[in-house]
XYZ file of C-alpha atoms in Angstrom:
353
model
C 0.003 -0.156 0.047
C 1.194 3.873 -0.946
C 0.048 4.405 2.586
C -2.048 3.343 5.657
C -4.105 6.217 5.861
C -4.961 9.028 3.136
C -5.452 12.274 4.139
C -8.533 14.037 1.703
C -6.937 15.547 -1.312
C -7.609 19.197 -1.945
C -8.611 21.282 -5.354
C -8.273 24.555 -6.240
C -10.395 26.199 -8.910
C -8.546 28.404 -11.535
C -10.455 31.848 -12.333
C -11.851 32.208 -15.894
C -10.055 35.476 -16.245
C -6.394 34.523 -15.206
C -5.820 30.945 -16.528
C -3.786 28.754 -14.753
C -3.963 31.075 -11.479
C -5.486 30.674 -8.397
C -9.102 32.678 -8.019
C -9.494 34.963 -5.454
C -9.774 33.823 -1.878
C -7.628 31.312 0.504
C -6.977 27.721 0.177
C -9.838 25.310 1.111
C -10.058 24.788 4.452
C -7.692 21.734 5.688
C -4.612 22.054 3.543
C -2.479 23.993 6.097
C -3.808 21.790 9.050
C -0.973 20.497 11.310
C -1.854 16.896 9.721
C -1.234 18.624 5.933
C 1.781 20.208 7.422
C 3.779 17.496 9.326
C 2.227 14.479 8.988
C 3.544 11.303 9.923
C 1.881 9.038 7.489
C -0.271 10.755 5.009
C -0.824 11.930 1.722
C -2.633 15.148 -0.545
C -2.782 16.373 -3.886
C -4.088 18.868 -6.509
C -5.106 18.892 -9.672
C -4.833 21.627 -12.532
C -7.783 22.921 -14.350
C -8.880 25.282 -16.714
C -12.510 26.974 -16.937
C -12.347 28.563 -20.727
C -9.268 28.326 -22.947
C -6.449 26.772 -21.993
C -2.703 27.432 -23.420
C -2.033 26.441 -27.014
C -1.694 23.012 -27.283
C -3.092 22.308 -23.951
C -6.357 20.561 -25.459
C -7.918 19.308 -28.625
C -11.150 20.070 -29.190
C -13.153 17.580 -31.443
C -15.940 15.130 -31.875
C -13.772 12.255 -33.857
C -13.628 9.030 -32.207
C -11.894 5.711 -32.877
C -11.358 2.410 -31.971
C -8.741 1.556 -29.111
C -5.114 2.095 -29.395
C -4.283 -1.451 -30.954
C -1.210 -2.440 -28.780
C -3.625 -1.924 -25.577
C -3.821 -4.593 -22.838
C -6.366 -7.121 -23.761
C -8.755 -6.714 -20.491
C -10.657 -9.761 -21.636
C -7.690 -11.595 -20.747
C -7.201 -12.026 -17.031
C -3.324 -13.284 -17.434
C -3.015 -10.194 -19.929
C -3.862 -8.020 -17.369
C -2.095 -9.630 -14.586
C 1.119 -9.919 -16.417
C 0.884 -6.402 -17.648
C 0.042 -5.001 -13.974
C 3.242 -6.633 -12.074
C 5.545 -5.722 -14.922
C 4.430 -2.281 -15.699
C 3.035 -1.054 -12.085
C 3.924 -3.642 -9.048
C 7.391 -3.232 -10.069
C 7.485 0.027 -9.181
C 5.547 0.592 -6.241
C 8.944 -0.172 -3.992
C 11.149 2.256 -6.024
C 12.554 5.135 -4.454
C 12.646 8.351 -5.913
C 16.315 8.667 -5.638
C 16.428 12.375 -4.796
C 19.376 14.039 -5.200
C 18.427 17.682 -3.692
C 17.578 19.191 -0.656
C 14.608 21.010 1.374
C 17.494 22.790 3.486
C 19.437 24.144 2.031
C 17.292 24.374 -1.372
C 18.598 22.560 -3.750
C 16.693 21.351 -6.888
C 17.952 18.298 -7.476
C 16.483 15.600 -9.497
C 14.799 12.422 -9.337
C 16.551 9.020 -10.615
C 16.074 7.532 -14.186
C 14.721 4.329 -12.467
C 12.281 6.219 -10.360
C 10.778 8.267 -13.405
C 10.887 5.133 -15.712
C 8.587 3.547 -13.098
C 5.819 6.458 -12.882
C 5.797 6.503 -16.483
C 4.987 2.963 -16.849
C 2.311 3.275 -14.199
C 1.016 6.117 -16.132
C 0.999 4.096 -19.320
C -0.276 0.869 -17.907
C -3.609 2.630 -16.808
C -3.588 4.308 -20.174
C -3.316 0.990 -21.988
C -6.272 -0.600 -19.801
C -8.084 2.554 -21.123
C -7.331 1.658 -24.529
C -5.089 4.709 -24.994
C -1.791 5.121 -26.455
C 1.320 5.685 -24.100
C 2.840 8.859 -23.414
C 6.545 9.967 -22.807
C 8.073 11.783 -20.645
C 10.447 14.829 -22.094
C 13.754 16.238 -20.372
C 12.502 19.872 -20.423
C 9.149 18.569 -18.869
C 10.912 16.595 -16.512
C 13.147 19.449 -15.326
C 10.101 21.681 -14.948
C 8.263 19.026 -13.039
C 11.159 18.607 -10.671
C 11.359 22.321 -9.624
C 7.671 22.419 -9.120
C 8.178 19.245 -6.944
C 10.984 21.244 -4.760
C 8.742 24.100 -4.051
C 5.786 21.853 -2.325
C 8.524 19.642 -0.920
C 10.023 22.599 0.976
C 6.900 24.250 1.758
C 5.034 20.854 2.915
C 1.882 22.291 1.084
C 0.435 22.486 -2.153
C -0.544 25.124 -4.711
C -1.086 26.038 -8.457
C 0.298 29.367 -8.105
C 3.136 29.376 -4.984
C 3.839 32.735 -4.003
C 7.239 34.073 -4.521
C 7.537 34.048 -0.487
C 7.459 30.308 -0.266
C 10.841 28.562 0.444
C 12.942 27.513 -2.583
C 10.461 29.323 -4.737
C 11.505 29.557 -8.563
C 9.644 31.058 -11.445
C 9.494 28.133 -13.846
C 8.613 25.816 -10.655
C 5.839 28.472 -10.004
C 4.822 28.399 -13.505
C 4.676 25.092 -14.357
C 2.661 24.250 -10.928
C -0.214 25.476 -12.817
C -0.005 22.741 -15.469
C 0.584 19.818 -13.391
C -0.844 17.055 -10.892
C 0.595 17.877 -7.183
C 0.919 15.532 -4.810
C 2.501 14.952 -1.261
C 2.887 11.814 0.475
C 4.560 10.910 4.043
C 6.639 9.534 4.835
C 8.028 9.180 1.317
C 6.864 8.840 -2.163
C 6.370 6.039 -4.421
C 7.387 6.002 -7.560
C 4.510 4.210 -8.954
C 2.184 4.455 -5.864
C 1.743 8.298 -6.849
C -0.221 7.461 -9.825
C -2.200 5.024 -7.851
C -3.195 8.620 -5.740
C -3.809 10.547 -8.506
C -5.995 7.836 -10.403
C -7.819 7.205 -6.789
C -8.731 11.012 -6.594
C -9.973 10.201 -2.868
C -11.604 13.318 -0.778
C -14.785 15.178 -1.010
C -13.031 18.406 -3.185
C -11.936 15.490 -5.898
C -15.674 14.305 -6.385
C -14.635 15.422 -10.469
C -11.750 12.925 -10.431
C -9.601 15.616 -12.348
C -6.152 14.143 -11.655
C -7.519 10.908 -12.916
C -8.885 13.082 -16.273
C -5.797 14.466 -16.912
C -3.915 11.326 -16.636
C -6.346 9.386 -19.077
C -6.384 12.365 -21.726
C -6.596 10.569 -24.770
C -5.161 13.462 -26.679
C -1.961 13.592 -24.271
C 1.522 12.670 -26.196
C 4.303 14.259 -23.554
C 4.515 14.936 -19.908
C 6.844 15.191 -17.413
C 7.699 14.229 -13.933
C 9.813 15.629 -11.019
C 9.939 13.886 -7.208
C 11.597 14.681 -3.907
C 11.374 12.392 -0.994
C 7.856 13.504 -0.303
C 6.534 15.769 -3.223
C 5.624 14.927 -6.897
C 4.520 17.011 -9.825
C 3.399 15.460 -13.130
C 2.967 17.805 -15.925
C -0.211 16.772 -17.288
C -1.126 20.045 -19.446
C 1.545 20.019 -22.662
C 1.900 18.390 -26.115
C -1.152 16.944 -27.687
C -1.802 15.220 -30.891
C -5.447 15.088 -32.774
C -4.500 11.759 -34.279
C -4.317 9.816 -31.090
C -6.406 6.995 -30.358
C -9.633 8.236 -29.027
C -12.204 5.724 -27.850
C -15.745 6.705 -27.704
C -15.848 5.978 -23.832
C -13.098 5.939 -21.300
C -13.890 4.271 -18.011
C -12.033 4.166 -14.564
C -12.272 1.039 -13.466
C -11.619 -0.064 -17.142
C -14.207 -2.939 -18.580
C -13.234 -6.620 -18.629
C -10.737 -7.896 -16.046
C -9.403 -5.022 -13.389
C -6.773 -5.091 -10.676
C -8.705 -4.827 -7.413
C -5.473 -3.027 -5.961
C -6.267 -0.135 -8.327
C -10.129 0.160 -7.679
C -10.106 3.660 -6.504
C -12.317 3.812 -3.297
C -15.673 3.223 -4.865
C -15.231 6.491 -6.943
C -15.660 5.289 -10.590
C -15.936 7.499 -13.842
C -16.844 7.321 -17.263
C -15.617 9.883 -19.944
C -16.387 10.419 -23.377
C -14.354 11.052 -26.470
C -16.495 13.107 -28.384
C -16.481 16.658 -26.232
C -20.290 17.325 -27.967
C -21.419 14.652 -25.232
C -22.972 15.675 -21.866
C -23.410 13.727 -18.999
C -25.427 16.447 -17.376
C -28.670 14.455 -17.293
C -27.331 11.166 -17.089
C -28.028 8.099 -14.880
C -25.821 5.353 -13.865
C -26.986 2.110 -12.415
C -24.342 -0.508 -10.867
C -25.126 -4.202 -10.720
C -22.653 -6.310 -8.455
C -23.315 -10.065 -9.335
C -26.760 -9.356 -10.532
C -28.132 -7.499 -7.982
C -28.803 -3.286 -8.063
C -25.849 -1.332 -5.913
C -26.451 1.868 -4.480
C -24.960 4.559 -6.381
C -24.465 8.263 -5.948
C -23.992 10.586 -9.300
C -21.352 13.396 -8.225
C -22.029 17.189 -9.930
C -20.979 17.018 -13.236
C -17.798 19.185 -13.701
C -15.643 20.202 -16.693
C -12.460 21.911 -17.087
C -10.362 18.881 -16.747
C -9.448 17.004 -20.255
C -12.496 15.157 -21.550
C -16.352 15.241 -20.820
C -16.792 13.319 -17.407
C -19.388 11.277 -15.259
C -18.086 10.301 -11.642
C -20.202 8.297 -9.210
C -19.595 6.700 -6.012
C -20.371 3.083 -4.945
C -19.520 1.625 -1.615
C -16.368 0.936 -1.444
C -16.351 -2.442 0.079
C -18.474 -3.866 -2.700
C -16.809 -2.369 -5.461
C -13.397 -4.515 -4.657
C -14.522 -7.739 -5.682
C -17.156 -9.543 -7.922
C -18.729 -8.596 -11.645
C -20.115 -5.359 -11.756
C -22.005 -4.054 -14.783
C -22.699 -0.341 -15.388
C -25.418 1.219 -17.134
C -25.222 4.550 -18.061
C -28.323 6.254 -19.763
C -29.195 9.548 -21.176
C -26.174 10.696 -22.414
C -26.743 13.768 -24.596
C -25.079 15.094 -27.621
C -25.149 18.540 -28.000
C -27.098 20.091 -30.946
C -29.084 17.097 -31.235
C -32.151 15.425 -29.599
C -30.452 12.065 -29.418
C -30.001 10.139 -26.224
C -26.911 7.788 -26.031
C -26.262 5.028 -23.303
C -23.270 2.915 -22.719
C -22.831 -0.383 -20.815
C -20.113 -2.719 -19.607
C -19.075 -5.057 -17.084
C -15.672 -4.824 -15.035
C -14.476 -8.319 -13.344
C -12.471 -7.408 -10.083
C -9.599 -9.663 -9.303
C -6.705 -10.094 -7.180
C -3.288 -9.719 -8.845
C -0.364 -12.155 -8.329
C 1.968 -9.208 -7.537
C -0.476 -7.594 -5.152
C-alpha cells in the first residue's frame, strides 16, 4: 500500500480571467492543517483545471472517436492484465525517488531515471487498460516538474500558484505548478504508487476526478515528472495530438478484468471521447453479481480534459465480484439524440499484490 491512511486531497479552481492562476480567496480549509503540514503518514494532492481556454496545445477540441489503441492490454484476458500489472505497476511501487536535492538548503536536484521510468510505466499501464496510447516524458518537462516538486516539498504544502514568499521558490517551477498534478505523501513518495494516488482521486474536493482525467487524456503525447522524497509533480497539460486513438468512452475502472488494488475507493468514472457529449442529465446504475448497488452521482464538472461522469459506489462492494455499469441519458450537443453505455468490470486480486 502507498499509505495506511490517506488524507483528503485538495482542489483549487482557477479563475476564468487568469488562466492557471488561483481564483481570489484562501485555500480550501484543511490544506494547512497540522496533519497536512507535518504528518507522519498521510497524502494529499491538487489538480490543475481550466474553465475557458487553455494555453496553446493544452487541449484538442474534436468529436472524432476511434477504436482503442491497437497495442493496448487485452482486458478480456485476466492473465494479460495480471502480467502487465506486475511488470508495469507493481514493479515500481517499492522504487524510491532517488532524489539528489535538499529542502534545506534549497537544492532542486533530480529524481533518478529508474524512478521516472517506474512512474511512466504506471501511467502508461493505466492508459493501456483504458485503450489509450502511451505518453512519453520529455527532459524539458521533467526539469520543470522537478522544480515544481521542490517548491511543494520545501513548504510541505501544495499550490498551483505558489507565492514568491515560499521557501525554495523559483519562477519556472511556480509557472509549471499550474500545469501539473501535485501530490505530497508522507513518509515518502512511491514512484508508481503516486500514480495510483492520482487515479484514486480520494476526498470530497476531488469528486470531479480531475487528476485521473488528466492522466487519461487521450490526446496527450508528452508529460513530465519530478519528485522529491515526499512531493511529486506530473506536468499533464502539455503537448497533444488530434491523431491519437480516442475511444468513444474511457472508464475507470476499465471494462473487463481489472486489478482490485487499483480500485479507486468506489469513485468510478466514465469519460466521452466526443466533446459534444454531455453527462449532465445522465443516470447510472451498477449491478454487482446481478444485484442493484446503491450509487451516488457526483456533480458534473468541466475543465479537466474530456467530458466525464463520476459516481460513487460503496467501496467495500466495489473491490470484488462482477460489476455491470449502465449509463443512460447521455446527450449530444445540438441534437435530440440520447445515448447509453454499458460494460462489465471483473475485479480480481493480481498475483503481484
